[in-house]
Short mmCIF file of C-alpha atoms in Angstrom, two decimals:
data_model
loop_
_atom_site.label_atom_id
_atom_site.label_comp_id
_atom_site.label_asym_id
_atom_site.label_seq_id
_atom_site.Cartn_x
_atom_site.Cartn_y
_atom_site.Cartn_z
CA UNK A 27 -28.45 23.77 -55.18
CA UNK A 28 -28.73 23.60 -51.85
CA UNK A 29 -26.57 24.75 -48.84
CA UNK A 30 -26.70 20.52 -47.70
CA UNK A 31 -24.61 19.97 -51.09
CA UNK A 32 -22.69 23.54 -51.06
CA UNK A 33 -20.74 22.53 -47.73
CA UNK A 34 -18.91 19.08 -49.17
CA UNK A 35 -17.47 21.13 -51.36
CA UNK A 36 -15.21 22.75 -49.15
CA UNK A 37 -14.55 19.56 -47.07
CA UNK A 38 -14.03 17.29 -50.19
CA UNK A 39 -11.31 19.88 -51.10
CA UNK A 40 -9.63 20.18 -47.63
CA UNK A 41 -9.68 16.23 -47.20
CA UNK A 42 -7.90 15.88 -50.45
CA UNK A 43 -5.04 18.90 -49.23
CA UNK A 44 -4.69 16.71 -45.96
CA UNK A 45 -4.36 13.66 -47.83
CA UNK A 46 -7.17 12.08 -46.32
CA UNK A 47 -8.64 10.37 -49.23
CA UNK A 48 -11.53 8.39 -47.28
CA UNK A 49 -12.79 11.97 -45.95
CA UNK A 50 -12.73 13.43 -49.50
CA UNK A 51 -14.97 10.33 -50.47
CA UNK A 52 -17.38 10.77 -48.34
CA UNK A 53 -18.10 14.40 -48.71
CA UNK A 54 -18.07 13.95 -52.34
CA UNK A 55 -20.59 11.57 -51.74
CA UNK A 56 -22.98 14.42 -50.24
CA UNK A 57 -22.27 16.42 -53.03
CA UNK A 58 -24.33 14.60 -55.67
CA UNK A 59 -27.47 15.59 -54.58
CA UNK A 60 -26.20 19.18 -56.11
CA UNK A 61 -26.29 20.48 -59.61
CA UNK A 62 -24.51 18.21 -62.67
CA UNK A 63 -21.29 20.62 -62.92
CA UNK A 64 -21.22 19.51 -58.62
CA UNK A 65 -21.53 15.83 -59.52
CA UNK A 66 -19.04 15.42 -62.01
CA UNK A 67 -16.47 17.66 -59.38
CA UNK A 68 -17.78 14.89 -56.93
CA UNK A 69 -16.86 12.21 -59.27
CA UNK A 70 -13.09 13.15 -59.82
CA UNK A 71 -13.01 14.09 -56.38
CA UNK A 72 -13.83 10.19 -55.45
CA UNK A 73 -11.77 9.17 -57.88
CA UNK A 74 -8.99 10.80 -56.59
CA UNK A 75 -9.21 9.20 -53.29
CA UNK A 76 -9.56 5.85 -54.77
CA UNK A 77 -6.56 6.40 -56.69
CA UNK A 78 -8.69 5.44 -60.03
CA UNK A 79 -6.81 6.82 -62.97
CA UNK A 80 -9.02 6.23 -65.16
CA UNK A 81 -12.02 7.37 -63.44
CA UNK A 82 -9.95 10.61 -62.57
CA UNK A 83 -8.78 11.35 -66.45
CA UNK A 84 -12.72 10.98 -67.60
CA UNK A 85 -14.73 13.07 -64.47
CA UNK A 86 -11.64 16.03 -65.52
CA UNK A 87 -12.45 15.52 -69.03
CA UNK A 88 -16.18 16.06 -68.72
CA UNK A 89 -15.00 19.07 -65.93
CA UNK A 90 -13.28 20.46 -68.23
CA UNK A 91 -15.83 19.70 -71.79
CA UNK A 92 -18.59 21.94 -69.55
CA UNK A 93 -16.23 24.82 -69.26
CA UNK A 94 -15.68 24.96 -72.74
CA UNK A 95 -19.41 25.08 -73.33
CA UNK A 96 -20.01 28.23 -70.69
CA UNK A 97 -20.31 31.01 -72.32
CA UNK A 98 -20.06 32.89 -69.80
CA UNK A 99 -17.62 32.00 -66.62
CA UNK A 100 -18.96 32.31 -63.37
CA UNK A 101 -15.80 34.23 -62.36
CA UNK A 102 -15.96 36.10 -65.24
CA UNK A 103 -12.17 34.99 -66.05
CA UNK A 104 -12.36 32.61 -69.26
CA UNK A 105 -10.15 29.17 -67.09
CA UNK A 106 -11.44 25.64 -65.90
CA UNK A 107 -10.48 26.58 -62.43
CA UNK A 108 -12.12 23.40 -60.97
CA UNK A 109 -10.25 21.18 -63.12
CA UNK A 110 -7.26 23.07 -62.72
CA UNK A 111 -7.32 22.44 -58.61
CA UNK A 112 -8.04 19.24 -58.94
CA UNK A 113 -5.24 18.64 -61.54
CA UNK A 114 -2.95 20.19 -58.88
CA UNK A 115 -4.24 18.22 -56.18
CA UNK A 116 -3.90 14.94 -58.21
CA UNK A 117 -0.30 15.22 -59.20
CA UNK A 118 1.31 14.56 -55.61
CA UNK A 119 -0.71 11.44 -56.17
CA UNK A 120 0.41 10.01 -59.82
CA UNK A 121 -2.90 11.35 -61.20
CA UNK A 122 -2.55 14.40 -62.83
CA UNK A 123 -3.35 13.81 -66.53
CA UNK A 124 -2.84 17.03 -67.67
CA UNK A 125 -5.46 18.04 -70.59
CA UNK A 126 -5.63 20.29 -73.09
CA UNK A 127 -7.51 23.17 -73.30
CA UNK A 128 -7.56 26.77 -74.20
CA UNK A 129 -8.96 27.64 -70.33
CA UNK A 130 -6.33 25.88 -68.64
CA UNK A 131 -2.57 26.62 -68.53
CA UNK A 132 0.02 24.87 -70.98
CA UNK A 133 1.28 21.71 -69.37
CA UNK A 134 4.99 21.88 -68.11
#
């Protein structure tokens, strides 16, 4: 990947903290030049700031369906820490959809 797609990342994310959704769309949008575990973060991250439930429950279910399938974490700690930020960023929105998996936390 390239450092062009690496620095959305971090702007996506802070645009979504802020609550500005448009800003989070459009670095998401730079982001899908990157690697396919950066596109499908790119795609909940857009569908977050659309406010697309749908959209948001499927790009977290394929988040977290590729975590499963590493054998071994890049953090060397066995949790879908993507999907579990952007679970916690999409539940002051109405979004959160909560899925189950071994590599994320029980849901309250």
């Amino acid at each position: 990947m390239r450092a062009a797609e690496r620095r959305w990342w971090p702007l996506a994310i802070a645009a979504l903290v802020l609550g500005e959704d448009e800003s989070a769309i459009d670095a998401a949008k730079g982001m899908h030049g990157g690697s396919p575990a950066f596109v499908r973060a790119a795609t909940a991250i857009e569908a977050l700031g659309r406010r697309d439930r749908d959209a948001y429950a499927e790009a977290i279910a394929a988040i977290v369906v590729d975590f499963e399938g590493r054998e071994t974490p890049l953090t060397g700690v066995a949790i879908a820490d993507t999907a579990l930020m952007l679970e916690r960023l999409a539940e002051p929105r109405g979004l959160a959809c909560r899925p189950s998996s071994a590599l994320l936390p029980a849901a309250r």
